[in-house]
Amino acid sequence: DVVRDGVRRRRQRRNLSVLASAVATVAVISVSALALNGSHGSRVEPGGPRVTPTSTSTPAPKPSATDTGSPSSSTPWASIPYDASKPVAWPGTIADPRVPWCTAAQLTATADGFQGATGSAAGAVTVVNQGARCALQGVPVVTGYSRSGAQIATPMPVDSFQLHRWVLLRPRSSAFVMVQIFGDNSRCRGPVARLSVAIGHGGPALSVVPHDVVAGRSVGPRCGTAAPATMSDTYSIGTGAWLRDGQSDITGPYAEVDSLPHTVLAGTVLRFQVLVRGLQTDPCPAYREQLVTDNAPSRVVADAAYYVNCQAIGDPSAPSQLLAMQLAVPSNAPAGLAELSWELPVGDSANVSHSVRIVAPPPPCRQSQLSIKAGRTGVGLGSYYDRILFTNVSSTTCSLFGYPGVQFESSSGQPLPTTPTHGSSYPVETVVLRPGGVASDVLSGADSGPNGGATACTRINGVRIIAPGLTTQVLVHAAMDCNHGTIRVTAVVSGPNASP
């Protein structure tokens, strides 16, 4: 559970920062996105499964300058995906390629100060460079062993999203990391007698016996407090990033979540705002947002990383920026409390989280609850569109999610080859249909054949529509087969006026 719980990892990172600051005080050491737009080429056969395609969208146009105080309008959201394997070139995190990475052979290590903190054993590992200058960066992987050599403490996953300071070590200079051993969710395995420290960038690990163990004191966390059935067999070890004495990790701006609704319907898009003070736009930063359930075992139900929409920020020098945000909540997200987190890759002050309740949607609509018919039609500029209307004709509320299945029908009533492509100018969301409520989608395509001329269009009787999640085909006298069965289909939205 500790390994999978993103919330715990973030809290552990904050604890390590607090611990490092406290150590600095005593002068020992100091610390430093989704839009769900259409994915062209997706295919749904009649009666096939729901599809939730994803793609990027064009960044929003640049608005007028932002207020220099508290922004009165927000920078619009844009899905500009961020790949953490190609990190932002943030100042202070860029390695000098002329300096080799440190190896275990040139470092000596000590471990000290493992004092209790909120039930964990927390301390620091310090390394001294005994060779030529070299560099360290990132979070080392630390494993704990008992006196008999058994592994009793397992490293927590390293968060590849976070950026860390590049640390230059000259001969006989030192660096350190903060280490915390957690045991609440594990069986009691006795004290930790030795630590293995993989310093990063390959090569053998360092082996170090904590000074507390040498002095005859026990190094071990509080343990065995969780329900026996949920306990793991090993403690968990969280580690900070490498830093030099008197150095802090890279700091970032300050963020607050704003306009977050108390509840969100599963299968919809959670929309909120983030107020960021001190945001720099050169380089343009990335951000990550996650939705983690509170119920045991907790799990991440939504996770996305994007670049901030820097192109749309009117006044980059303004002291604060209000950013529009959104996160797609899967239709199968479990109902109950969850924690929304939003963070930049640098600085814990831009790492914020708030609770939101996920609400289960009404049950999916049954075929008997729906009337399916054609709505408004348009033709022009070489293309056509037809709206398809889904009306709840029953006395109970139901829901629709996704894309309808479609298939052309010939003038003689036979099915024709059909290749739907999906695309929408809006996210795919759960649509709640109350009695009498209407949802709609749009079918569109070319109104002439591939070589021009309406004569290339195949004469058809209409198109068979299959409501999302259902299997029954309903013939609607709409659409034209002008391009060998190709037709563009949008997701179902609330109301009768879906956009082409």
Short mmCIF file of C-alpha atoms in Angstrom, two decimals:
data_model
loop_
_atom_site.label_atom_id
_atom_site.label_comp_id
_atom_site.label_asym_id
_atom_site.label_seq_id
_atom_site.Cartn_x
_atom_site.Cartn_y
_atom_site.Cartn_z
CA ASP A 1 0.00 0.00 0.00
CA VAL A 2 2.82 2.41 0.83
CA VAL A 3 4.42 1.78 -2.55
CA ARG A 4 1.22 2.51 -4.48
CA ASP A 5 0.03 5.45 -2.41
CA GLY A 6 1.04 8.65 -4.16
CA VAL A 7 -0.34 10.73 -1.33
CA ARG A 8 1.97 9.06 1.16
CA ARG A 9 4.95 9.61 -1.12
CA ARG A 10 4.23 13.32 -1.29
CA ARG A 11 3.80 13.60 2.47
CA GLN A 12 7.01 11.66 2.98
CA ARG A 13 8.81 14.11 0.69
CA ARG A 14 7.52 17.02 2.76
CA ASN A 15 8.62 15.28 5.97
CA LEU A 16 12.12 14.85 4.57
CA SER A 17 12.26 18.56 3.77
CA VAL A 18 11.14 19.46 7.30
CA LEU A 19 13.69 17.08 8.80
CA ALA A 20 16.47 18.49 6.67
CA SER A 21 15.60 22.03 7.72
CA ALA A 22 15.70 20.98 11.35
CA VAL A 23 19.12 19.40 10.86
CA ALA A 24 20.36 22.62 9.29
CA THR A 25 19.18 24.53 12.35
CA VAL A 26 21.52 22.56 14.59
CA ALA A 27 24.37 23.10 12.07
CA VAL A 28 24.97 19.43 11.32
CA ILE A 29 23.69 19.43 7.75
CA SER A 30 21.01 21.33 5.85
CA VAL A 31 18.62 20.45 3.18
CA SER A 32 17.81 21.68 0.50
CA ALA A 33 -2.92 16.95 -18.62
CA LEU A 34 -6.67 15.63 -20.80
CA ALA A 35 -8.48 16.78 -22.90
CA LEU A 36 -10.21 13.74 -24.23
CA ASN A 37 -10.39 14.78 -27.84
CA GLY A 38 -10.99 12.38 -30.64
CA SER A 39 -8.34 9.93 -31.74
CA HIS A 40 -8.77 9.67 -35.48
CA GLY A 41 -8.90 6.17 -36.82
CA SER A 42 -10.55 4.59 -33.77
CA ARG A 43 -13.13 2.05 -34.82
CA VAL A 44 -16.36 0.94 -33.20
CA GLU A 45 -18.32 -1.79 -34.85
CA PRO A 46 -22.08 -1.75 -34.32
CA GLY A 47 -22.71 -2.89 -30.78
CA GLY A 48 -19.00 -2.68 -29.98
CA PRO A 49 -17.41 -1.46 -26.77
CA ARG A 50 -17.24 2.08 -25.55
CA VAL A 51 -14.11 3.91 -26.61
CA THR A 52 -12.46 6.83 -24.81
CA PRO A 53 -9.82 8.12 -27.24
CA THR A 54 -7.20 10.68 -26.26
CA SER A 55 -5.18 13.18 -28.22
CA THR A 56 -3.60 16.58 -27.88
CA SER A 57 -5.28 19.83 -28.77
CA THR A 58 -4.02 23.14 -30.10
CA PRO A 59 -3.00 25.59 -27.34
CA ALA A 60 -5.57 28.28 -26.70
CA PRO A 61 -5.09 31.74 -28.23
CA LYS A 62 -3.18 34.32 -26.23
CA PRO A 63 -5.54 36.39 -24.04
CA SER A 64 -5.18 39.98 -22.93
CA ALA A 65 -2.66 40.84 -20.22
CA THR A 66 -3.30 39.42 -16.78
CA ASP A 67 -3.95 41.74 -13.86
CA THR A 68 -0.70 42.43 -11.97
CA GLY A 69 -2.40 41.75 -8.65
CA SER A 70 -4.86 38.89 -8.24
CA PRO A 71 -5.77 37.71 -11.74
CA SER A 72 -9.40 38.30 -12.61
CA SER A 73 -9.37 35.75 -15.42
CA SER A 74 -7.64 32.43 -15.76
CA THR A 75 -5.25 31.18 -18.39
CA PRO A 76 -7.19 28.60 -20.42
CA TRP A 77 -6.29 24.94 -20.11
CA ALA A 78 -4.52 23.18 -22.98
CA SER A 79 -3.47 19.57 -23.32
CA ILE A 80 0.25 19.89 -24.03
CA PRO A 81 1.57 16.49 -22.87
CA TYR A 82 4.75 16.34 -20.78
CA ASP A 83 7.18 13.43 -20.94
CA ALA A 84 9.11 13.14 -17.66
CA SER A 85 11.85 11.18 -19.44
CA LYS A 86 12.65 14.46 -21.24
CA PRO A 87 12.59 16.82 -18.27
CA VAL A 88 12.24 20.59 -18.29
CA ALA A 89 15.63 22.34 -18.37
CA TRP A 90 15.08 23.98 -14.99
CA PRO A 91 17.95 26.18 -13.71
CA GLY A 92 20.09 24.33 -11.19
CA THR A 93 19.05 20.88 -12.39
CA ILE A 94 21.12 20.78 -15.58
CA ALA A 95 24.14 18.48 -15.38
CA ASP A 96 27.55 19.61 -16.65
CA PRO A 97 28.57 16.90 -19.15
CA ARG A 98 32.26 17.65 -18.49
CA VAL A 99 31.96 16.38 -14.91
CA PRO A 100 31.75 12.59 -14.43
CA TRP A 101 29.22 11.03 -12.09
CA CYS A 102 30.54 9.94 -8.70
CA THR A 103 31.17 6.23 -8.13
CA ALA A 104 31.05 4.18 -4.95
CA ALA A 105 34.81 3.57 -5.25
CA GLN A 106 35.64 7.22 -4.62
CA LEU A 107 33.11 7.86 -1.84
CA THR A 108 33.05 7.00 1.85
CA ALA A 109 29.72 6.99 3.66
CA THR A 110 28.38 7.46 7.17
CA ALA A 111 24.84 7.34 8.55
CA ASP A 112 23.75 9.23 11.65
CA GLY A 113 20.98 10.98 13.50
CA PHE A 114 18.26 8.37 13.16
CA GLN A 115 15.77 9.94 15.55
CA GLY A 116 12.09 9.08 15.81
CA ALA A 117 9.75 11.27 13.76
CA THR A 118 6.01 10.58 13.52
CA GLY A 119 6.62 6.90 14.12
CA SER A 120 9.44 6.56 11.59
CA ALA A 121 13.20 6.29 11.98
CA ALA A 122 14.73 9.29 10.26
CA GLY A 123 18.33 10.32 9.71
CA ALA A 124 20.93 11.19 7.11
CA VAL A 125 23.52 9.43 4.97
CA THR A 126 26.59 11.55 4.25
CA VAL A 127 29.22 10.80 1.59
CA VAL A 128 32.70 12.30 1.26
CA ASN A 129 34.53 12.46 -2.07
CA GLN A 130 37.99 10.89 -1.70
CA GLY A 131 38.87 11.24 -5.39
CA ALA A 132 38.69 13.70 -8.27
CA ARG A 133 35.74 16.02 -8.67
CA CYS A 134 32.49 14.33 -9.61
CA ALA A 135 28.74 14.94 -9.47
CA LEU A 136 25.62 13.53 -7.83
CA GLN A 137 21.99 14.12 -8.73
CA GLY A 138 18.60 12.75 -7.87
CA VAL A 139 17.32 10.30 -5.29
CA PRO A 140 19.50 7.33 -4.29
CA VAL A 141 17.92 3.93 -3.74
CA VAL A 142 18.36 2.85 -0.12
CA THR A 143 17.70 -0.68 1.18
CA GLY A 144 17.82 -1.86 4.82
CA TYR A 145 19.16 -5.17 6.19
CA SER A 146 19.05 -6.92 9.54
CA ARG A 147 22.09 -8.13 11.51
CA SER A 148 21.69 -11.53 9.85
CA GLY A 149 21.77 -9.95 6.39
CA ALA A 150 18.05 -10.34 5.60
CA GLN A 151 16.42 -7.51 3.63
CA ILE A 152 13.88 -5.96 5.98
CA ALA A 153 13.41 -2.46 4.48
CA THR A 154 12.47 -1.93 0.83
CA PRO A 155 13.06 1.33 -1.08
CA MET A 156 10.00 3.28 -2.11
CA PRO A 157 9.66 4.02 -5.84
CA VAL A 158 11.62 7.03 -7.08
CA ASP A 159 9.37 9.74 -8.46
CA SER A 160 10.73 10.46 -11.94
CA PHE A 161 8.54 13.57 -12.26
CA GLN A 162 10.49 15.52 -9.64
CA LEU A 163 13.55 17.55 -10.66
CA HIS A 164 16.54 17.80 -8.31
CA ARG A 165 19.64 19.89 -7.97
CA TRP A 166 22.84 18.91 -9.76
CA VAL A 167 25.47 18.58 -7.01
CA LEU A 168 29.16 19.12 -7.72
CA LEU A 169 31.56 17.40 -5.31
CA ARG A 170 35.15 18.61 -5.24
CA PRO A 171 37.85 16.48 -3.58
CA ARG A 172 37.16 15.96 0.14
CA SER A 173 33.79 17.74 -0.07
CA SER A 174 30.62 16.04 1.11
CA ALA A 175 26.96 15.60 0.23
CA PHE A 176 24.05 14.05 2.10
CA VAL A 177 20.54 12.66 1.73
CA MET A 178 17.73 12.43 4.27
CA VAL A 179 16.40 8.91 4.87
CA GLN A 180 13.15 7.84 6.55
CA ILE A 181 12.17 4.27 7.46
CA PHE A 182 8.42 3.60 7.72
CA GLY A 183 6.91 0.57 9.44
CA ASP A 184 3.28 1.32 10.26
CA ASN A 185 2.03 -0.80 7.37
CA SER A 186 4.48 -3.67 7.86
CA ARG A 187 5.20 -6.47 10.26
CA CYS A 188 7.84 -5.82 12.89
CA ARG A 189 11.14 -7.12 11.51
CA GLY A 190 13.47 -5.87 14.22
CA PRO A 191 16.13 -3.14 13.93
CA VAL A 192 17.89 -2.11 10.73
CA ALA A 193 21.60 -2.88 11.11
CA ARG A 194 22.94 -1.87 7.69
CA LEU A 195 21.97 0.32 4.75
CA SER A 196 22.81 -0.24 1.09
CA VAL A 197 22.92 3.05 -0.85
CA ALA A 198 22.78 2.92 -4.67
CA ILE A 199 24.02 6.43 -5.42
CA GLY A 200 22.58 6.54 -8.95
CA HIS A 201 23.89 6.40 -12.52
CA GLY A 202 24.90 2.75 -12.27
CA GLY A 203 27.78 1.06 -10.49
CA PRO A 204 27.93 -0.77 -7.15
CA ALA A 205 26.14 0.47 -4.05
CA LEU A 206 27.69 1.83 -0.85
CA SER A 207 27.29 -0.20 2.34
CA VAL A 208 27.00 1.76 5.59
CA VAL A 209 26.27 0.85 9.23
CA PRO A 210 24.39 3.66 11.02
CA HIS A 211 26.38 5.26 13.83
CA ASP A 212 23.45 4.59 16.14
CA VAL A 213 23.95 0.86 15.60
CA VAL A 214 27.69 1.18 16.28
CA ALA A 215 26.85 3.01 19.51
CA GLY A 216 24.51 0.20 20.57
CA ARG A 217 21.25 2.00 19.85
CA SER A 218 18.43 0.44 17.84
CA VAL A 219 17.44 1.82 14.44
CA GLY A 220 13.88 0.85 13.66
CA PRO A 221 10.48 2.46 13.03
CA ARG A 222 7.20 1.99 14.79
CA CYS A 223 5.66 -1.07 13.17
CA GLY A 224 2.76 -3.50 13.09
CA THR A 225 0.01 -0.93 13.64
CA ALA A 226 -2.05 -1.77 10.54
CA ALA A 227 -4.55 -4.60 10.23
CA PRO A 228 -2.63 -7.90 10.04
CA ALA A 229 -4.18 -8.86 6.70
CA THR A 230 -2.87 -5.66 5.06
CA MET A 231 0.68 -5.69 6.46
CA SER A 232 3.68 -6.03 4.16
CA ASP A 233 6.70 -8.15 5.03
CA THR A 234 9.21 -5.30 4.95
CA TYR A 235 9.55 -1.73 6.12
CA SER A 236 9.58 1.03 3.48
CA ILE A 237 12.42 3.51 3.00
CA GLY A 238 11.87 6.96 1.57
CA THR A 239 14.84 9.05 0.49
CA GLY A 240 15.43 12.70 -0.31
CA ALA A 241 17.72 14.05 -3.03
CA TRP A 242 21.49 14.52 -2.85
CA LEU A 243 22.54 17.94 -1.48
CA ARG A 244 25.68 19.63 -0.22
CA ASP A 245 26.05 21.12 3.26
CA GLY A 246 24.39 24.50 3.38
CA GLN A 247 22.44 23.78 0.19
CA SER A 248 18.73 23.40 -0.33
CA ASP A 249 16.88 21.55 -3.06
CA ILE A 250 15.47 23.52 -5.98
CA THR A 251 12.66 25.76 -4.81
CA GLY A 252 9.59 26.58 -6.84
CA PRO A 253 6.58 28.91 -6.75
CA TYR A 254 3.68 28.79 -4.34
CA ALA A 255 0.36 27.29 -5.46
CA GLU A 256 -3.22 27.10 -4.18
CA VAL A 257 -6.13 25.11 -5.58
CA ASP A 258 -9.18 27.25 -6.23
CA SER A 259 -12.76 26.71 -7.45
CA LEU A 260 -12.64 22.96 -6.81
CA PRO A 261 -16.13 21.42 -6.65
CA HIS A 262 -17.06 19.33 -3.62
CA THR A 263 -18.19 16.43 -5.81
CA VAL A 264 -17.43 15.09 -9.27
CA LEU A 265 -19.38 12.53 -11.26
CA ALA A 266 -17.43 9.47 -12.38
CA GLY A 267 -16.91 9.64 -16.13
CA THR A 268 -16.82 13.44 -16.23
CA VAL A 269 -14.05 16.03 -16.22
CA LEU A 270 -13.03 17.62 -12.93
CA ARG A 271 -12.55 21.32 -13.59
CA PHE A 272 -10.80 23.63 -11.16
CA GLN A 273 -8.29 26.48 -10.98
CA VAL A 274 -4.80 26.83 -9.53
CA LEU A 275 -3.43 30.17 -8.32
CA VAL A 276 0.37 30.18 -8.67
CA ARG A 277 2.54 32.93 -7.21
CA GLY A 278 6.02 33.37 -8.63
CA LEU A 279 5.46 31.22 -11.70
CA GLN A 280 8.26 31.47 -14.24
CA THR A 281 7.50 30.80 -17.88
CA ASP A 282 11.04 30.46 -19.25
CA PRO A 283 11.44 27.58 -19.32
CA CYS A 284 7.76 26.77 -19.36
CA PRO A 285 7.13 24.42 -16.42
CA ALA A 286 5.27 21.15 -16.41
CA TYR A 287 2.73 20.07 -13.82
CA ARG A 288 1.17 16.83 -12.69
CA GLU A 289 -2.30 16.17 -11.35
CA GLN A 290 -3.56 13.00 -9.71
CA LEU A 291 -6.76 11.75 -8.15
CA VAL A 292 -6.16 9.13 -5.42
CA THR A 293 -8.97 7.29 -3.63
CA ASP A 294 -9.12 7.39 0.17
CA ASN A 295 -10.70 3.98 0.54
CA ALA A 296 -8.37 1.05 1.31
CA PRO A 297 -6.45 0.03 -0.59
CA SER A 298 -5.99 3.51 -2.03
CA ARG A 299 -5.22 3.74 -5.72
CA VAL A 300 -4.56 6.37 -8.35
CA VAL A 301 -7.65 6.60 -10.56
CA ALA A 302 -6.51 9.56 -12.69
CA ASP A 303 -2.98 10.71 -13.46
CA ALA A 304 -1.85 13.23 -16.07
CA ALA A 305 1.15 15.48 -16.72
CA TYR A 306 1.14 18.50 -19.02
CA TYR A 307 3.03 21.70 -19.69
CA VAL A 308 1.52 24.90 -18.34
CA ASN A 309 -0.17 26.80 -21.15
CA CYS A 310 2.57 29.44 -21.19
CA GLN A 311 1.65 30.66 -24.69
CA ALA A 312 -1.66 31.92 -23.34
CA ILE A 313 -0.29 33.78 -20.30
CA GLY A 314 -0.77 37.45 -21.03
CA ASP A 315 1.75 38.96 -18.59
CA PRO A 316 4.45 36.47 -17.55
CA SER A 317 5.94 39.05 -15.15
CA ALA A 318 2.72 39.29 -13.09
CA PRO A 319 3.24 38.18 -9.45
CA SER A 320 0.50 35.56 -9.74
CA GLN A 321 -1.22 33.54 -12.42
CA LEU A 322 -4.62 31.87 -12.32
CA LEU A 323 -4.55 28.66 -14.35
CA ALA A 324 -7.61 26.75 -15.55
CA MET A 325 -7.16 23.02 -14.94
CA GLN A 326 -9.04 19.85 -15.73
CA LEU A 327 -8.63 16.15 -15.07
CA ALA A 328 -10.70 13.36 -16.61
CA VAL A 329 -12.26 11.06 -14.01
CA PRO A 330 -12.69 7.54 -15.41
CA SER A 331 -16.22 6.20 -15.67
CA ASN A 332 -15.21 3.25 -13.45
CA ALA A 333 -13.71 5.40 -10.68
CA PRO A 334 -15.05 4.13 -7.32
CA ALA A 335 -17.47 6.32 -5.43
CA GLY A 336 -16.19 7.92 -2.24
CA LEU A 337 -13.67 10.45 -1.00
CA ALA A 338 -10.51 11.03 -3.04
CA GLU A 339 -7.60 13.43 -2.89
CA LEU A 340 -6.80 15.67 -5.83
CA SER A 341 -3.14 16.69 -5.96
CA TRP A 342 -1.50 19.26 -8.21
CA GLU A 343 2.24 19.82 -8.32
CA LEU A 344 5.13 21.30 -10.22
CA PRO A 345 8.33 19.25 -10.57
CA VAL A 346 10.23 21.58 -8.21
CA GLY A 347 9.45 22.79 -4.70
CA ASP A 348 7.00 21.44 -2.15
CA SER A 349 5.24 24.83 -1.88
CA ALA A 350 3.70 24.12 -5.30
CA ASN A 351 2.57 20.66 -4.18
CA VAL A 352 -1.05 21.04 -3.06
CA SER A 353 -3.91 18.63 -2.47
CA HIS A 354 -7.61 18.83 -1.62
CA SER A 355 -10.40 16.34 -1.02
CA VAL A 356 -13.21 15.76 -3.47
CA ARG A 357 -16.00 13.18 -3.43
CA ILE A 358 -16.46 10.96 -6.47
CA VAL A 359 -20.15 10.27 -7.10
CA ALA A 360 -21.34 7.25 -9.05
CA PRO A 361 -23.40 8.14 -12.12
CA PRO A 362 -26.96 6.89 -12.62
CA PRO A 363 -27.19 3.41 -14.15
CA PRO A 364 -26.54 3.18 -17.90
CA CYS A 365 -29.57 3.77 -20.06
CA ARG A 366 -31.42 0.68 -21.27
CA GLN A 367 -32.63 0.43 -24.83
CA SER A 368 -36.24 0.66 -23.69
CA GLN A 369 -35.51 4.04 -22.10
CA LEU A 370 -34.25 5.67 -25.27
CA SER A 371 -35.76 7.22 -28.36
CA ILE A 372 -33.15 7.68 -31.10
CA LYS A 373 -33.85 9.95 -34.06
CA ALA A 374 -32.26 12.52 -36.35
CA GLY A 375 -31.91 16.14 -35.31
CA ARG A 376 -30.72 19.17 -37.25
CA THR A 377 -28.82 18.66 -40.50
CA GLY A 378 -26.35 20.90 -42.28
CA VAL A 379 -24.60 20.84 -45.67
CA GLY A 380 -21.99 23.21 -47.05
CA LEU A 381 -18.39 23.72 -48.12
CA GLY A 382 -18.14 20.14 -49.32
CA SER A 383 -19.31 18.48 -46.12
CA TYR A 384 -22.45 17.52 -44.23
CA TYR A 385 -23.41 16.87 -40.65
CA ASP A 386 -26.36 15.21 -38.94
CA ARG A 387 -27.19 15.43 -35.26
CA ILE A 388 -28.52 12.29 -33.62
CA LEU A 389 -30.79 12.79 -30.62
CA PHE A 390 -31.08 10.38 -27.68
CA THR A 391 -34.15 11.12 -25.54
CA ASN A 392 -34.97 9.48 -22.23
CA VAL A 393 -38.61 8.49 -22.67
CA SER A 394 -38.80 6.64 -19.34
CA SER A 395 -39.67 7.86 -15.85
CA THR A 396 -36.25 7.12 -14.34
CA THR A 397 -32.86 8.81 -14.73
CA CYS A 398 -30.07 7.01 -16.62
CA SER A 399 -26.69 7.84 -18.15
CA LEU A 400 -24.74 7.58 -21.40
CA PHE A 401 -20.98 7.65 -21.88
CA GLY A 402 -18.84 7.55 -25.00
CA TYR A 403 -19.42 7.12 -28.71
CA PRO A 404 -22.36 5.50 -30.47
CA GLY A 405 -21.81 2.66 -32.90
CA VAL A 406 -22.75 3.42 -36.51
CA GLN A 407 -23.27 1.45 -39.72
CA PHE A 408 -24.58 2.51 -43.09
CA GLU A 409 -27.61 0.67 -44.48
CA SER A 410 -28.16 0.27 -48.23
CA SER A 411 -31.35 1.25 -50.02
CA SER A 412 -32.28 -2.45 -49.97
CA GLY A 413 -31.81 -2.68 -46.17
CA GLN A 414 -28.43 -4.44 -46.18
CA PRO A 415 -25.46 -3.35 -44.02
CA LEU A 416 -22.71 -1.51 -45.87
CA PRO A 417 -18.99 -1.40 -44.92
CA THR A 418 -18.55 1.43 -42.40
CA THR A 419 -15.37 2.94 -40.93
CA PRO A 420 -16.11 5.43 -38.16
CA THR A 421 -13.46 7.86 -36.94
CA HIS A 422 -13.82 9.55 -33.59
CA GLY A 423 -13.29 13.22 -32.92
CA SER A 424 -14.82 15.84 -30.66
CA SER A 425 -14.06 19.43 -29.76
CA TYR A 426 -15.02 18.57 -26.17
CA PRO A 427 -14.08 15.90 -23.60
CA VAL A 428 -15.84 12.58 -23.43
CA GLU A 429 -18.03 12.73 -20.33
CA THR A 430 -20.86 10.90 -18.60
CA VAL A 431 -24.19 12.40 -19.67
CA VAL A 432 -27.01 12.23 -17.12
CA LEU A 433 -30.41 11.87 -18.77
CA ARG A 434 -33.32 12.69 -16.53
CA PRO A 435 -36.85 11.79 -17.71
CA GLY A 436 -37.43 13.75 -20.90
CA GLY A 437 -33.76 14.72 -21.11
CA VAL A 438 -31.95 14.83 -24.45
CA ALA A 439 -28.37 13.98 -25.43
CA SER A 440 -26.86 14.26 -28.88
CA ASP A 441 -23.89 13.51 -31.07
CA VAL A 442 -22.88 14.46 -34.60
CA LEU A 443 -22.24 12.36 -37.71
CA SER A 444 -20.32 14.15 -40.46
CA GLY A 445 -18.36 13.61 -43.64
CA ALA A 446 -17.79 14.75 -47.21
CA ASP A 447 -20.90 15.44 -49.28
CA SER A 448 -19.22 14.23 -52.48
CA GLY A 449 -17.03 11.34 -53.53
CA PRO A 450 -13.26 11.25 -53.43
CA ASN A 451 -12.98 12.75 -56.91
CA GLY A 452 -15.72 15.31 -56.40
CA GLY A 453 -19.24 15.17 -57.72
CA ALA A 454 -22.29 13.99 -55.85
CA THR A 455 -22.76 11.03 -58.18
CA ALA A 456 -19.97 9.23 -56.30
CA CYS A 457 -22.14 9.02 -53.18
CA THR A 458 -23.69 5.61 -52.56
CA ARG A 459 -27.49 5.61 -52.30
CA ILE A 460 -28.37 4.54 -48.76
CA ASN A 461 -31.46 4.08 -46.63
CA GLY A 462 -29.82 5.70 -43.59
CA VAL A 463 -27.49 4.81 -40.78
CA ARG A 464 -27.97 2.29 -37.99
CA ILE A 465 -27.21 3.83 -34.59
CA ILE A 466 -26.19 1.88 -31.49
CA ALA A 467 -26.35 3.91 -28.29
CA PRO A 468 -23.12 3.86 -26.21
CA GLY A 469 -22.91 0.71 -24.13
CA LEU A 470 -25.82 -1.00 -25.89
CA THR A 471 -26.12 -3.41 -28.80
CA THR A 472 -29.45 -2.73 -30.50
CA GLN A 473 -29.31 -1.05 -33.90
CA VAL A 474 -31.85 1.70 -34.59
CA LEU A 475 -32.24 2.91 -38.18
CA VAL A 476 -32.12 6.69 -38.56
CA HIS A 477 -32.74 8.29 -41.96
CA ALA A 478 -29.69 10.53 -41.92
CA ALA A 479 -26.08 10.77 -43.20
CA MET A 480 -24.68 10.11 -46.64
CA ASP A 481 -22.16 7.48 -47.75
CA CYS A 482 -19.84 9.52 -49.96
CA ASN A 483 -16.38 8.25 -49.04
CA HIS A 484 -16.39 4.44 -49.08
CA GLY A 485 -18.07 4.11 -45.70
CA THR A 486 -15.94 6.63 -43.79
CA ILE A 487 -17.87 8.75 -41.31
CA ARG A 488 -16.81 10.96 -38.40
CA VAL A 489 -18.58 10.42 -35.08
CA THR A 490 -18.46 12.65 -32.01
CA ALA A 491 -19.04 11.63 -28.40
CA VAL A 492 -22.48 11.97 -26.86
CA VAL A 493 -23.01 15.23 -24.98
CA SER A 494 -25.81 16.68 -22.91
CA GLY A 495 -28.47 18.62 -24.80
CA PRO A 496 -29.64 18.59 -28.43
CA ASN A 497 -26.88 20.77 -29.91
CA ALA A 498 -23.70 18.70 -30.09
CA SER A 499 -20.94 20.45 -32.08
CA PRO A 500 -19.64 18.96 -35.35
#
